[in-house]
XYZ file of C-alpha atoms in Angstrom:
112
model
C 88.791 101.021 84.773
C 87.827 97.650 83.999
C 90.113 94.422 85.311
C 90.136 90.669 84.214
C 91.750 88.934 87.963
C 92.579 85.434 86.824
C 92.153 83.244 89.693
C 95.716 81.118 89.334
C 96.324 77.640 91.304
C 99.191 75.261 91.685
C 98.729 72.470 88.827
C 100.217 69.756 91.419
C 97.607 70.732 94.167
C 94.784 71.547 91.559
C 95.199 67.734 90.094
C 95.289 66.418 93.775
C 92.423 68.233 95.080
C 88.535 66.839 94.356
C 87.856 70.089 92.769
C 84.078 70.823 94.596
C 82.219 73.434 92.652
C 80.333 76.315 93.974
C 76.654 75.834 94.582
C 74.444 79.058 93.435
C 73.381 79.860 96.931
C 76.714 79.155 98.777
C 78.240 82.623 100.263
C 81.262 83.681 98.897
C 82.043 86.736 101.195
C 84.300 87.917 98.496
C 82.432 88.244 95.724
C 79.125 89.102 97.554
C 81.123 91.988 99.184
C 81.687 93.157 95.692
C 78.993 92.178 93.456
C 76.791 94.581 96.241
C 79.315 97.611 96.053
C 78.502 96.923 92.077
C 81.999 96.594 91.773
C 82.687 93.019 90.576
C 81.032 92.371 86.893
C 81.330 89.495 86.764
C 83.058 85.875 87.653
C 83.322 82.028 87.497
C 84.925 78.882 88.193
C 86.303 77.251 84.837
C 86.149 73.354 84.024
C 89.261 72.090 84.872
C 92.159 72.980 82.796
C 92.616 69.671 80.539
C 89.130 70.818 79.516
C 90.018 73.587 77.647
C 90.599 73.020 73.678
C 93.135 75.221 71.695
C 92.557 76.918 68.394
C 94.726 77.657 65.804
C 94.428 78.572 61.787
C 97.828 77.078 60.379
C 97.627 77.701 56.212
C 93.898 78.319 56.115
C 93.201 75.131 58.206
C 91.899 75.077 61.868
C 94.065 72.835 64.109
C 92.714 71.847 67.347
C 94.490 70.808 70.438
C 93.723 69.251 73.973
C 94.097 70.921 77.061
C 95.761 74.554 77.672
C 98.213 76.260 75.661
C 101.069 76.512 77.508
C 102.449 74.343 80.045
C 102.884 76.055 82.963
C 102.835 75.160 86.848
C 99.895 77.034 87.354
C 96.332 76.941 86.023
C 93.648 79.799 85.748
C 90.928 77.975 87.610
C 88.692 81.143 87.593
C 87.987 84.199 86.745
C 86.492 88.085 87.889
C 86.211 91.008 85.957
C 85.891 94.245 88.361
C 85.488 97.836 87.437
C 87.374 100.018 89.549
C 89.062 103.893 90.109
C 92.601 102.626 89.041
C 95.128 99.558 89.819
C 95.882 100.066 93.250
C 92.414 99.451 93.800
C 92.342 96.724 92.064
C 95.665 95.343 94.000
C 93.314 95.668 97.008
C 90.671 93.776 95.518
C 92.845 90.894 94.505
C 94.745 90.869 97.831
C 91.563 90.245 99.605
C 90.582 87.173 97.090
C 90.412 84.149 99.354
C 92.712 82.238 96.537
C 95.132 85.116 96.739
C 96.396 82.797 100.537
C 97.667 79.951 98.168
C 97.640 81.139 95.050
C 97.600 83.787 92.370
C 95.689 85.984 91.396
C 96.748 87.976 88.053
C 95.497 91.583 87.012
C 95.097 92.569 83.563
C 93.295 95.932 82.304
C 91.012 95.970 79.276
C 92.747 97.960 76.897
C 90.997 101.102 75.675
């Protein structure tokens, strides 16, 4: 089964933190553990959340918005898609995401 883990963070501590981004060659123990077991599919850090544009077709026009859609406490600052047996595997996966310590870490199966 296939699993989108959005990587959640604390809005407060996201905006307060210098938000470093990975370098291509940095280890992320994590990810490497998984990318070699060919179970993660794929990931990435996102631009920061006030970034992000909305869409929306309201009477056959296209209105466009700043920043996320909903306001919320929490932001998705990332994102892994991982192809496991079932959701308790996937529970294990997320529980062992380093973000998972001050964060969140959401699990959502592809439908189909």
């Amino acid at each position: 089964m296939k699993f989108m883990l959005f990587v959640c963070v604390d809005k407060a501590a996201y905006e307060g933190e210098p938000q470093k981004p990975v370098e291509p060659d940095e280890p992320m123990p994590w990810a490497d553990d998984l990318d070699a077991a060919g179970i993660r599919l794929h990931g990435d850090e996102l631009s920061p959340y006030h970034a992000a544009t909305t869409v929306r077709l309201r009477g056959g026009e296209v209105v466009l918005g700043d920043g996320p859609f909903a306001e919320t406490k929490e932001v998705i600052a990332g994102y892994d898609i991982i192809d496991c047996a079932d959701l308790e595997e996937a529970v294990k996966i997320a529980a062992r995401h380093p973000v998972a310590e001050y964060g969140v870490i959401e699990i959502r199966p592809f439908r189909g």
